[in-house]
mmCIF file of C-alpha atoms and ligand atoms in Angstrom:
data_model
loop_
_atom_site.group_PDB
_atom_site.id
_atom_site.type_symbol
_atom_site.label_atom_id
_atom_site.label_comp_id
_atom_site.label_asym_id
_atom_site.label_seq_id
_atom_site.Cartn_x
_atom_site.Cartn_y
_atom_site.Cartn_z
ATOM 1 C CA MET N 1 3.775 -29.611 18.251
ATOM 2 C CA ARG N 2 6.016 -31.136 20.916
ATOM 3 C CA VAL N 3 6.645 -28.614 23.619
ATOM 4 C CA ARG N 4 7.442 -28.687 27.301
ATOM 5 C CA HIS N 5 4.963 -26.407 28.950
ATOM 6 C CA GLY N 6 6.167 -23.722 31.319
ATOM 7 C CA GLN N 7 3.814 -22.040 33.735
ATOM 8 C CA ALA N 8 1.305 -19.289 33.144
ATOM 9 C CA GLY N 9 1.864 -19.229 29.415
ATOM 10 C CA GLY N 10 -1.450 -17.842 28.252
ATOM 11 C CA CYS N 11 -1.882 -14.307 29.478
ATOM 12 C CA SER N 12 -1.040 -12.316 26.375
ATOM 13 C CA ASN N 13 -4.040 -10.032 26.778
ATOM 14 C CA ALA N 14 -3.373 -8.861 30.267
ATOM 15 C CA ARG N 15 -1.005 -6.194 31.482
ATOM 16 C CA TYR N 16 0.975 -8.818 33.272
ATOM 17 C CA ARG N 17 2.972 -8.379 36.430
ATOM 18 C CA GLN N 18 4.581 -11.827 36.460
ATOM 19 C CA PRO N 19 7.179 -12.684 33.782
ATOM 20 C CA ILE N 20 5.768 -15.166 31.291
ATOM 21 C CA GLN N 21 7.380 -18.595 31.242
ATOM 22 C CA PRO N 22 7.951 -19.669 27.651
ATOM 23 C CA GLU N 23 7.106 -23.098 26.400
ATOM 24 C CA VAL N 24 10.381 -24.754 25.498
ATOM 25 C CA LEU N 25 10.626 -26.114 21.987
ATOM 26 C CA GLU N 26 12.397 -29.447 21.834
ATOM 27 C CA THR N 27 14.938 -30.088 19.116
ATOM 28 C CA GLY N 28 13.377 -31.653 16.036
ATOM 29 C CA SER N 29 9.835 -30.625 16.867
ATOM 30 C CA ILE N 30 7.332 -29.075 14.519
ATOM 31 C CA MET N 31 5.204 -25.995 14.808
ATOM 32 C CA LYS N 32 2.016 -24.624 13.321
ATOM 33 C CA ALA N 33 2.411 -21.898 10.712
ATOM 34 C CA PHE N 34 0.627 -20.172 7.841
ATOM 35 C CA ILE N 35 2.479 -20.612 4.576
ATOM 36 C CA ILE N 36 2.306 -20.126 0.826
ATOM 37 C CA ASP N 37 3.493 -22.880 -1.518
ATOM 38 C CA ARG N 38 3.684 -20.608 -4.558
ATOM 39 C CA TYR N 39 3.289 -16.968 -5.496
ATOM 40 C CA GLY N 40 0.099 -15.499 -6.929
ATOM 41 C CA LYS N 41 -2.723 -13.049 -6.175
ATOM 42 C CA LYS N 42 -5.244 -15.846 -5.697
ATOM 43 C CA VAL N 43 -2.965 -18.082 -3.644
ATOM 44 C CA ALA N 44 -4.498 -18.806 -0.240
ATOM 45 C CA LEU N 45 -2.509 -18.859 2.972
ATOM 46 C CA ARG N 46 -2.448 -22.461 4.192
ATOM 47 C CA ALA N 47 -2.085 -23.820 7.729
ATOM 48 C CA ALA N 48 0.816 -26.283 7.866
ATOM 49 C CA ASP N 49 3.155 -28.105 10.219
ATOM 50 C CA MET N 50 6.648 -26.739 9.705
ATOM 51 C CA PRO N 51 9.993 -27.711 11.222
ATOM 52 C CA GLU N 52 11.191 -25.677 14.175
ATOM 53 C CA PRO N 53 13.411 -22.762 13.110
ATOM 54 C CA GLU N 54 17.166 -23.293 13.373
ATOM 55 C CA VAL N 55 18.808 -21.084 15.959
ATOM 56 C CA GLY N 56 22.208 -19.722 14.862
ATOM 57 C CA LYS N 57 24.970 -18.382 17.111
ATOM 58 C CA ASP N 58 23.635 -14.807 16.987
ATOM 59 C CA ASP N 59 19.967 -15.776 16.986
ATOM 60 C CA VAL N 60 17.180 -15.743 19.528
ATOM 61 C CA LEU N 61 14.310 -18.243 19.401
ATOM 62 C CA VAL N 62 11.044 -16.501 20.256
ATOM 63 C CA GLN N 63 7.675 -18.044 21.012
ATOM 64 C CA ILE N 64 5.261 -15.766 19.191
ATOM 65 C CA HIS N 65 2.234 -14.541 21.137
ATOM 66 C CA ALA N 66 0.896 -12.075 18.564
ATOM 67 C CA ALA N 67 1.820 -11.105 15.002
ATOM 68 C CA GLY N 68 1.107 -8.002 12.949
ATOM 69 C CA VAL N 69 -0.573 -8.341 9.558
ATOM 70 C CA ASN N 70 0.688 -5.935 6.914
ATOM 71 C CA PRO N 71 -0.042 -5.095 3.258
ATOM 72 C CA LEU N 72 3.538 -6.339 2.759
ATOM 73 C CA ASP N 73 2.332 -9.899 3.463
ATOM 74 C CA SER N 74 -0.078 -9.681 0.509
ATOM 75 C CA LYS N 75 2.560 -8.146 -1.733
ATOM 76 C CA ILE N 76 5.025 -10.928 -0.917
ATOM 77 C CA ARG N 77 2.317 -13.546 -1.550
ATOM 78 C CA ASP N 78 1.470 -11.887 -4.873
ATOM 79 C CA GLY N 79 5.116 -12.245 -5.933
ATOM 80 C CA GLU N 80 5.829 -8.508 -6.055
ATOM 81 C CA PHE N 81 9.097 -8.970 -4.162
ATOM 82 C CA LYS N 82 10.306 -12.081 -6.009
ATOM 83 C CA LEU N 83 13.229 -10.358 -7.702
ATOM 84 C CA ILE N 84 14.413 -8.429 -4.659
ATOM 85 C CA LEU N 85 13.768 -11.060 -2.006
ATOM 86 C CA PRO N 86 14.113 -14.520 -3.532
ATOM 87 C CA TYR N 87 12.497 -16.556 -0.743
ATOM 88 C CA ARG N 88 12.590 -20.317 -0.718
ATOM 89 C CA LEU N 89 9.087 -21.851 -0.905
ATOM 90 C CA PRO N 90 7.104 -22.959 1.020
ATOM 91 C CA LEU N 91 7.323 -19.645 2.847
ATOM 92 C CA ILE N 92 5.938 -18.689 6.252
ATOM 93 C CA LEU N 93 4.512 -15.160 5.920
ATOM 94 C CA GLY N 94 4.404 -12.558 8.694
ATOM 95 C CA ASN N 95 6.602 -9.497 9.122
ATOM 96 C CA ASP N 96 6.350 -8.478 12.772
ATOM 97 C CA PHE N 97 5.518 -9.982 16.149
ATOM 98 C CA ALA N 98 5.705 -9.881 19.939
ATOM 99 C CA GLY N 99 6.546 -12.865 22.096
ATOM 100 C CA VAL N 100 8.764 -14.487 24.715
ATOM 101 C CA VAL N 101 12.386 -15.594 24.348
ATOM 102 C CA VAL N 102 12.750 -19.382 24.536
ATOM 103 C CA ARG N 103 16.434 -19.903 23.799
ATOM 104 C CA VAL N 104 19.442 -17.830 22.727
ATOM 105 C CA GLY N 105 22.438 -18.669 20.532
ATOM 106 C CA SER N 106 25.915 -18.945 22.081
ATOM 107 C CA GLY N 107 26.873 -15.437 20.896
ATOM 108 C CA VAL N 108 23.840 -13.633 22.319
ATOM 109 C CA GLN N 109 24.347 -11.527 25.458
ATOM 110 C CA LYS N 110 21.455 -9.068 25.315
ATOM 111 C CA PHE N 111 18.524 -11.457 25.774
ATOM 112 C CA LYS N 112 17.649 -14.416 27.979
ATOM 113 C CA PRO N 113 14.822 -16.962 28.132
ATOM 114 C CA GLY N 114 11.664 -15.368 29.499
ATOM 115 C CA ASP N 115 12.324 -11.868 28.109
ATOM 116 C CA GLU N 116 9.255 -10.285 26.515
ATOM 117 C CA VAL N 117 10.333 -8.962 23.149
ATOM 118 C CA TYR N 118 9.058 -7.627 19.834
ATOM 119 C CA ALA N 119 10.563 -7.205 16.387
ATOM 120 C CA ARG N 120 10.415 -6.873 12.650
ATOM 121 C CA PRO N 121 12.719 -9.729 11.510
ATOM 122 C CA ASP N 122 15.266 -9.158 8.725
ATOM 123 C CA ASP N 123 13.418 -9.121 5.423
ATOM 124 C CA ASN N 124 15.143 -12.294 4.252
ATOM 125 C CA ARG N 125 14.115 -14.148 7.433
ATOM 126 C CA ILE N 126 10.416 -13.388 7.825
ATOM 127 C CA GLY N 127 7.907 -15.884 9.258
ATOM 128 C CA ALA N 128 5.853 -14.375 12.084
ATOM 129 C CA PHE N 129 2.672 -16.324 11.248
ATOM 130 C CA ALA N 130 4.066 -19.243 13.232
ATOM 131 C CA GLU N 131 4.394 -20.456 16.782
ATOM 132 C CA PHE N 132 8.145 -19.809 16.859
ATOM 133 C CA ILE N 133 10.686 -17.707 14.984
ATOM 134 C CA ALA N 134 14.477 -17.552 15.073
ATOM 135 C CA ILE N 135 15.680 -13.996 14.694
ATOM 136 C CA ASN N 136 19.015 -12.177 14.776
ATOM 137 C CA ALA N 137 19.421 -10.607 18.227
ATOM 138 C CA ASP N 138 20.246 -7.251 16.596
ATOM 139 C CA SER N 139 16.710 -7.044 15.199
ATOM 140 C CA LEU N 140 15.026 -7.644 18.551
ATOM 141 C CA ALA N 141 14.064 -5.281 21.392
ATOM 142 C CA ILE N 142 12.451 -5.598 24.794
ATOM 143 C CA LYS N 143 8.766 -4.840 24.346
ATOM 144 C CA PRO N 144 7.143 -1.758 25.928
ATOM 145 C CA LYS N 145 6.263 -2.753 29.481
ATOM 146 C CA ASP N 146 2.629 -1.670 29.623
ATOM 147 C CA LEU N 147 1.565 -3.039 26.247
ATOM 148 C CA SER N 148 -0.220 -6.326 25.749
ATOM 149 C CA MET N 149 1.376 -8.729 23.281
ATOM 150 C CA GLU N 150 -1.225 -7.752 20.664
ATOM 151 C CA GLU N 151 -0.490 -4.055 21.139
ATOM 152 C CA ALA N 152 3.262 -4.647 21.007
ATOM 153 C CA ALA N 153 2.943 -6.687 17.794
ATOM 154 C CA SER N 154 1.275 -3.678 16.169
ATOM 155 C CA ILE N 155 4.412 -1.561 16.441
ATOM 156 C CA PRO N 156 7.602 -2.913 14.800
ATOM 157 C CA LEU N 157 7.040 -2.677 11.044
ATOM 158 C CA VAL N 158 5.060 0.561 10.985
ATOM 159 C CA GLY N 159 7.054 2.134 13.825
ATOM 160 C CA LEU N 160 10.407 1.474 12.157
ATOM 161 C CA THR N 161 9.012 2.666 8.827
ATOM 162 C CA ALA N 162 7.887 5.957 10.369
ATOM 163 C CA TRP N 163 11.210 6.360 12.208
ATOM 164 C CA GLN N 164 13.317 5.681 9.118
ATOM 165 C CA ALA N 165 11.164 7.941 6.906
ATOM 166 C CA LEU N 166 10.753 10.924 9.238
ATOM 167 C CA ILE N 167 13.997 10.832 11.211
ATOM 168 C CA GLU N 168 16.597 9.155 8.984
ATOM 169 C CA LYS N 169 15.444 10.242 5.540
ATOM 170 C CA ALA N 170 13.559 13.478 6.187
ATOM 171 C CA ASN N 171 15.527 14.678 9.222
ATOM 172 C CA LEU N 172 12.229 16.256 10.276
ATOM 173 C CA LYS N 173 12.711 19.172 12.662
ATOM 174 C CA LYS N 174 10.589 21.153 15.065
ATOM 175 C CA GLY N 175 8.398 23.670 13.236
ATOM 176 C CA GLN N 176 8.663 21.960 9.843
ATOM 177 C CA LYS N 177 5.545 20.980 7.921
ATOM 178 C CA VAL N 178 4.913 17.367 6.938
ATOM 179 C CA LEU N 179 2.098 15.789 4.944
ATOM 180 C CA ILE N 180 1.516 12.175 5.967
ATOM 181 C CA HIS N 181 -0.817 10.435 3.544
ATOM 182 C CA ALA N 182 -3.371 7.871 4.761
ATOM 183 C CA GLY N 183 -3.252 9.010 8.394
ATOM 184 C CA SER N 184 -5.721 6.330 9.483
ATOM 185 C CA GLY N 185 -3.578 3.443 8.201
ATOM 186 C CA GLY N 186 -0.971 1.430 10.086
ATOM 187 C CA VAL N 187 1.983 3.578 9.003
ATOM 188 C CA GLY N 188 0.038 6.856 8.965
ATOM 189 C CA SER N 189 -1.405 6.549 12.469
ATOM 190 C CA PHE N 190 2.072 5.890 13.877
ATOM 191 C CA ALA N 191 3.816 8.526 11.731
ATOM 192 C CA ILE N 192 1.385 11.276 12.828
ATOM 193 C CA GLN N 193 2.232 10.603 16.474
ATOM 194 C CA LEU N 194 5.994 10.488 15.818
ATOM 195 C CA ALA N 195 5.927 13.691 13.733
ATOM 196 C CA LYS N 196 4.030 15.516 16.480
ATOM 197 C CA HIS N 197 6.573 14.292 19.014
ATOM 198 C CA LEU N 198 9.306 15.783 16.795
ATOM 199 C CA GLY N 199 7.487 19.115 16.921
ATOM 200 C CA ALA N 200 6.337 19.189 13.297
ATOM 201 C CA PHE N 201 3.123 20.661 11.909
ATOM 202 C CA VAL N 202 1.208 17.676 10.516
ATOM 203 C CA ALA N 203 -1.283 17.450 7.669
ATOM 204 C CA THR N 204 -2.878 14.169 6.681
ATOM 205 C CA THR N 205 -5.409 12.659 4.275
ATOM 206 C CA THR N 206 -8.229 10.283 5.125
ATOM 207 C CA SER N 207 -11.932 9.693 4.383
ATOM 208 C CA THR N 208 -14.877 11.381 6.137
ATOM 209 C CA ALA N 209 -15.430 8.678 8.755
ATOM 210 C CA ASN N 210 -11.847 8.992 10.062
ATOM 211 C CA VAL N 211 -11.396 12.784 10.039
ATOM 212 C CA GLU N 212 -12.071 13.403 13.752
ATOM 213 C CA TRP N 213 -10.168 10.273 14.733
ATOM 214 C CA VAL N 214 -6.906 11.341 13.018
ATOM 215 C CA LYS N 215 -7.296 14.827 14.525
ATOM 216 C CA ARG N 216 -7.331 13.179 17.944
ATOM 217 C CA LEU N 217 -4.103 11.381 17.004
ATOM 218 C CA GLY N 218 -2.532 14.812 16.611
ATOM 219 C CA ALA N 219 -2.991 15.885 12.978
ATOM 220 C CA ASP N 220 -3.187 19.692 12.647
ATOM 221 C CA ILE N 221 -4.902 19.690 9.236
ATOM 222 C CA VAL N 222 -6.957 16.813 7.883
ATOM 223 C CA VAL N 223 -7.942 16.711 4.217
ATOM 224 C CA ASP N 224 -10.971 14.520 3.562
ATOM 225 C CA TYR N 225 -9.985 12.953 0.239
ATOM 226 C CA SER N 226 -13.586 12.107 -0.600
ATOM 227 C CA LYS N 227 -14.450 15.813 -0.631
ATOM 228 C CA ASN N 228 -11.278 17.783 -1.349
ATOM 229 C CA ASP N 229 -8.039 17.650 -3.348
ATOM 230 C CA PHE N 230 -5.126 17.891 -0.928
ATOM 231 C CA GLU N 231 -2.883 19.454 -3.594
ATOM 232 C CA LYS N 232 -5.246 22.421 -3.871
ATOM 233 C CA ILE N 233 -5.261 23.055 -0.124
ATOM 234 C CA LEU N 234 -1.759 22.401 1.177
ATOM 235 C CA ARG N 235 1.267 24.603 0.336
ATOM 236 C CA ASP N 236 4.941 24.953 1.257
ATOM 237 C CA TYR N 237 5.487 21.631 2.968
ATOM 238 C CA ASP N 238 8.982 20.479 3.894
ATOM 239 C CA VAL N 239 8.228 16.758 3.676
ATOM 240 C CA VAL N 240 5.611 14.432 2.196
ATOM 241 C CA LEU N 241 5.410 10.793 3.256
ATOM 242 C CA ASN N 242 3.580 8.930 0.494
ATOM 243 C CA SER N 243 2.111 5.467 0.954
ATOM 244 C CA LEU N 244 -0.497 5.672 -1.806
ATOM 245 C CA ASP N 245 -0.604 5.335 -5.605
ATOM 246 C CA ALA N 246 1.413 6.939 -8.409
ATOM 247 C CA LYS N 247 -1.166 9.720 -8.952
ATOM 248 C CA THR N 248 -0.986 10.781 -5.304
ATOM 249 C CA LEU N 249 2.808 10.699 -5.546
ATOM 250 C CA GLN N 250 2.789 13.069 -8.555
ATOM 251 C CA LYS N 251 0.267 15.442 -6.952
ATOM 252 C CA SER N 252 2.325 15.510 -3.755
ATOM 253 C CA LEU N 253 5.076 17.408 -5.609
ATOM 254 C CA GLN N 254 2.755 20.425 -5.733
ATOM 255 C CA VAL N 255 2.530 20.816 -1.965
ATOM 256 C CA LEU N 256 6.283 20.849 -1.343
ATOM 257 C CA LYS N 257 8.334 24.003 -1.065
ATOM 258 C CA PRO N 258 11.641 24.256 -2.977
ATOM 259 C CA GLY N 259 14.194 22.051 -1.232
ATOM 260 C CA GLY N 260 11.395 19.840 0.102
ATOM 261 C CA LYS N 261 11.547 16.058 0.318
ATOM 262 C CA LEU N 262 9.135 13.588 -1.228
ATOM 263 C CA ILE N 263 9.573 10.196 0.420
ATOM 264 C CA SER N 264 7.593 7.217 -0.803
ATOM 265 C CA ILE N 265 7.158 3.827 0.803
ATOM 266 C CA SER N 266 4.838 2.553 -1.928
ATOM 267 C CA GLY N 267 7.244 2.990 -4.833
ATOM 268 C CA PRO N 268 8.702 3.443 -7.263
ATOM 269 C CA PRO N 269 12.029 2.142 -5.907
ATOM 270 C CA ASP N 270 15.141 4.159 -6.782
ATOM 271 C CA VAL N 271 18.832 3.454 -7.344
ATOM 272 C CA ASP N 272 19.897 4.410 -3.824
ATOM 273 C CA TYR N 273 17.581 1.737 -2.499
ATOM 274 C CA ALA N 274 18.974 -0.800 -5.008
ATOM 275 C CA LYS N 275 22.502 0.050 -3.848
ATOM 276 C CA SER N 276 21.697 -0.172 -0.156
ATOM 277 C CA ALA N 277 19.989 -3.531 -0.733
ATOM 278 C CA GLY N 278 23.060 -4.770 -2.625
ATOM 279 C CA LEU N 279 21.014 -5.541 -5.736
ATOM 280 C CA SER N 280 22.515 -6.510 -9.099
ATOM 281 C CA TRP N 281 23.499 -4.091 -11.868
ATOM 282 C CA PHE N 282 20.391 -5.217 -13.756
ATOM 283 C CA LEU N 283 18.039 -4.388 -10.866
ATOM 284 C CA LYS N 284 19.794 -1.065 -10.258
ATOM 285 C CA THR N 285 19.096 -0.214 -13.891
ATOM 286 C CA VAL N 286 15.464 -1.313 -13.589
ATOM 287 C CA MET N 287 15.019 0.877 -10.518
ATOM 288 C CA ARG N 288 16.711 3.836 -12.189
ATOM 289 C CA LEU N 289 14.175 3.505 -15.008
ATOM 290 C CA LEU N 290 11.171 2.960 -12.711
ATOM 291 C CA SER N 291 11.908 6.134 -10.746
ATOM 292 C CA PHE N 292 13.072 8.207 -13.744
ATOM 293 C CA GLY N 293 9.728 10.006 -14.252
ATOM 294 C CA ILE N 294 9.169 11.076 -10.658
ATOM 295 C CA ARG N 295 12.815 12.062 -10.158
ATOM 296 C CA LYS N 296 12.688 14.232 -13.290
ATOM 297 C CA LYS N 297 9.485 15.944 -12.143
ATOM 298 C CA ALA N 298 10.873 16.408 -8.628
ATOM 299 C CA LYS N 299 13.904 18.168 -10.128
ATOM 300 C CA LYS N 300 11.584 20.524 -12.024
ATOM 301 C CA TYR N 301 9.908 21.446 -8.721
ATOM 302 C CA GLY N 302 13.280 21.887 -6.992
ATOM 303 C CA VAL N 303 12.573 19.029 -4.548
ATOM 304 C CA THR N 304 14.060 15.551 -4.032
ATOM 305 C CA TYR N 305 12.473 12.142 -4.399
ATOM 306 C CA SER N 306 13.527 9.064 -2.455
ATOM 307 C CA PHE N 307 12.128 5.601 -1.873
ATOM 308 C CA LEU N 308 12.272 3.829 1.480
ATOM 309 C CA PHE N 309 12.081 0.114 2.083
ATOM 310 C CA MET N 310 12.258 -0.159 5.840
ATOM 311 C CA ARG N 311 14.772 -2.446 7.510
ATOM 312 C CA ALA N 312 14.893 -4.356 10.778
ATOM 313 C CA SER N 313 16.634 -2.601 13.681
ATOM 314 C CA GLY N 314 16.557 -3.609 17.329
ATOM 315 C CA GLU N 315 18.361 -0.380 18.211
ATOM 316 C CA GLN N 316 15.683 1.858 16.691
ATOM 317 C CA LEU N 317 12.954 -0.341 18.102
ATOM 318 C CA LEU N 318 14.387 0.184 21.574
ATOM 319 C CA LYS N 319 14.091 3.955 21.025
ATOM 320 C CA LEU N 320 10.441 3.374 20.141
ATOM 321 C CA THR N 321 10.065 1.314 23.331
ATOM 322 C CA PHE N 322 11.229 4.372 25.322
ATOM 323 C CA LEU N 323 8.750 6.652 23.528
ATOM 324 C CA ILE N 324 5.900 4.214 24.134
ATOM 325 C CA ASN N 325 6.872 3.658 27.786
ATOM 326 C CA ALA N 326 6.883 7.453 28.192
ATOM 327 C CA GLY N 327 3.332 7.626 26.793
ATOM 328 C CA VAL N 328 4.422 9.671 23.737
ATOM 329 C CA ILE N 329 3.111 7.147 21.220
ATOM 330 C CA ARG N 330 0.277 4.703 21.682
ATOM 331 C CA PRO N 331 -0.478 1.557 19.703
ATOM 332 C CA ILE N 332 -3.503 1.614 17.409
ATOM 333 C CA VAL N 333 -5.073 -1.810 17.014
ATOM 334 C CA ASP N 334 -8.099 -2.098 14.733
ATOM 335 C CA ARG N 335 -8.910 -5.816 15.077
ATOM 336 C CA VAL N 336 -7.411 -8.933 16.654
ATOM 337 C CA PHE N 337 -8.048 -12.270 14.904
ATOM 338 C CA PRO N 338 -7.351 -15.714 16.366
ATOM 339 C CA PHE N 339 -4.338 -17.445 14.804
ATOM 340 C CA GLU N 340 -6.583 -19.949 12.964
ATOM 341 C CA SER N 341 -8.154 -16.984 11.146
ATOM 342 C CA THR N 342 -4.883 -15.578 9.782
ATOM 343 C CA PRO N 343 -6.188 -15.801 6.164
ATOM 344 C CA ASP N 344 -9.261 -13.743 7.216
ATOM 345 C CA ALA N 345 -6.991 -11.205 8.910
ATOM 346 C CA LEU N 346 -4.994 -10.856 5.691
ATOM 347 C CA ALA N 347 -8.209 -10.502 3.656
ATOM 348 C CA TYR N 348 -9.333 -7.744 6.047
ATOM 349 C CA VAL N 349 -6.045 -5.861 5.560
ATOM 350 C CA GLU N 350 -6.502 -6.232 1.802
ATOM 351 C CA THR N 351 -9.758 -4.248 1.951
ATOM 352 C CA GLY N 352 -7.515 -1.180 2.419
ATOM 353 C CA ARG N 353 -9.991 0.222 4.957
ATOM 354 C CA THR N 354 -8.347 -0.746 8.235
ATOM 355 C CA LYS N 355 -7.836 1.812 10.982
ATOM 356 C CA GLY N 356 -4.441 1.288 12.577
ATOM 357 C CA LYS N 357 -3.199 -2.290 12.739
ATOM 358 C CA VAL N 358 -4.570 -5.791 12.365
ATOM 359 C CA ILE N 359 -3.174 -8.496 14.625
ATOM 360 C CA VAL N 360 -3.329 -12.284 14.911
ATOM 361 C CA LYS N 361 -3.194 -13.704 18.411
ATOM 362 C CA LEU N 362 -1.460 -17.009 19.039
ATOM 363 C CA LYS N 363 -1.492 -17.184 22.831
HETATM 364 N N1 NAP R 1 8.393 0.537 1.871
HETATM 365 C C1 NAP R 1 8.194 0.210 3.143
HETATM 366 O O1 NAP R 1 9.129 0.017 3.911
HETATM 367 C C2 NAP R 1 6.788 0.076 3.658
HETATM 368 C C3 NAP R 1 6.555 -0.123 5.020
HETATM 369 C C4 NAP R 1 5.231 -0.180 5.475
HETATM 370 C C5 NAP R 1 4.190 -0.059 4.566
HETATM 371 N N2 NAP R 1 4.474 0.109 3.247
HETATM 372 C C6 NAP R 1 3.391 0.281 2.268
HETATM 373 O O2 NAP R 1 2.697 1.469 2.586
HETATM 374 C C7 NAP R 1 1.327 1.302 2.273
HETATM 375 C C8 NAP R 1 0.487 1.634 3.498
HETATM 376 O O3 NAP R 1 0.731 0.686 4.494
HETATM 377 P P1 NAP R 1 -0.199 0.643 5.789
HETATM 378 O O4 NAP R 1 0.216 -0.507 6.622
HETATM 379 O O5 NAP R 1 -0.264 1.983 6.413
HETATM 380 O O6 NAP R 1 -1.606 0.321 5.069
HETATM 381 P P2 NAP R 1 -3.047 0.173 5.682
HETATM 382 O O7 NAP R 1 -2.993 0.273 7.159
HETATM 383 O O8 NAP R 1 -3.637 -1.044 5.082
HETATM 384 O O9 NAP R 1 -3.814 1.443 5.096
HETATM 385 C C9 NAP R 1 -5.204 1.506 5.215
HETATM 386 C C10 NAP R 1 -5.602 2.945 5.345
HETATM 387 O O10 NAP R 1 -5.342 3.624 4.115
HETATM 388 C C11 NAP R 1 -6.299 4.676 4.016
HETATM 389 N N3 NAP R 1 -6.467 5.081 2.630
HETATM 390 C C12 NAP R 1 -6.790 4.297 1.583
HETATM 391 N N4 NAP R 1 -6.868 5.039 0.454
HETATM 392 C C13 NAP R 1 -6.600 6.328 0.820
HETATM 393 C C14 NAP R 1 -6.514 7.556 0.106
HETATM 394 N N5 NAP R 1 -6.730 7.623 -1.198
HETATM 395 N N6 NAP R 1 -6.166 8.671 0.793
HETATM 396 C C15 NAP R 1 -5.945 8.618 2.117
HETATM 397 N N7 NAP R 1 -6.018 7.486 2.846
HETATM 398 C C16 NAP R 1 -6.334 6.351 2.204
HETATM 399 C C17 NAP R 1 -7.567 4.059 4.567
HETATM 400 O O11 NAP R 1 -8.367 5.091 5.083
HETATM 401 P P3 NAP R 1 -9.890 5.228 4.577
HETATM 402 O O12 NAP R 1 -10.583 3.973 5.018
HETATM 403 O O13 NAP R 1 -10.332 6.464 5.257
HETATM 404 O O14 NAP R 1 -9.821 5.349 3.076
HETATM 405 C C18 NAP R 1 -7.067 3.107 5.655
HETATM 406 O O15 NAP R 1 -7.197 3.649 6.957
HETATM 407 C C19 NAP R 1 1.166 -0.126 1.762
HETATM 408 O O16 NAP R 1 1.261 -0.117 0.356
HETATM 409 C C20 NAP R 1 2.373 -0.836 2.334
HETATM 410 O O17 NAP R 1 2.768 -1.954 1.590
HETATM 411 C C21 NAP R 1 5.741 0.161 2.774
#
């Protein structure tokens, strides 16, 4: 990599007082990244030298200090999103990050070199497992001031998912009851905190080892799935946020009260999603068929079903920055891996047993 070194670049762990000087990427230089050359479950992430990202008029070039690792990275590698998100290969994986602004496009007013930022990039412009990323300024936000880069990188994807599920889709209100599945996971551990902030009564599911831990996050009722069936215990919920399998989705209908909302982030996708993503008639039809069964059952129960695929939003991320700065929500980081061990970090996420978020640290 050809970079001009600024000062005091490597203090991503500390709660820094001095602004970090970015290293300035020279035009035409290359950077280190983790890529896939083809799709497939057994395809390994590979370290590679990639060209520096191109910075458009409305873009910001960010030097990445830490990146979040998400189940979405595995799903993209497996090819699950091929039809919806036709990426060009080789593809740099990585769906959220924190870092320092290096350069801004001519149309960007909101950010300047040296700003400490974090983001989930637009889903058609991912690539956080790399030293640099070019991202639309509208997707970016100033990072919470007291968080380390690793902590900040744990927020964007799961934080925006929780915000869009609980606030946009569910319109969750004070006093309402919400079941958040997998409370010890990346999304769940954030969503519990956000739902409590909104004044909701929160139930969650997890295994024995994590029961006390999710209670401390704020959950009012914790169902240990290794011992009990949540659908036999919970009743009259306003909202369920599902991130688990099809069986859990079906059973979740039983805990909702009439008029309740079943929101799933793990599928099946529905037509409204296909429309909002601007997908073809063919894919709209596929999604209508995929969600037919659960929509029909939901109707029988007098509840609604909807699928969420979260989207990038600097504006919503800034609202999360305020909540984190105010101490309302705290980051939950399970493990931090060095950048060279990105494939190990992804393998760890794939165990499905992580508690909060897994991060790779570049600087
Ligand atoms: N559509 C979207 O926009 C969107 C956005 C974000 C995530 N997602 C999807 O949502 C899912 C969850 O994401 P994530 O980042 O939260 O995953 P994660 O952090 O990898 O989830 C791991 C957690 O799941 C818990 N878990 C596993 N099986 C469980 C069960 N049967 N009941 C309760 N908890 C269980 C585990 O707890 P134990 O160890 O106690 O079992 C572990 O703490 C993934 O499929 C992801 O792709 C979708």
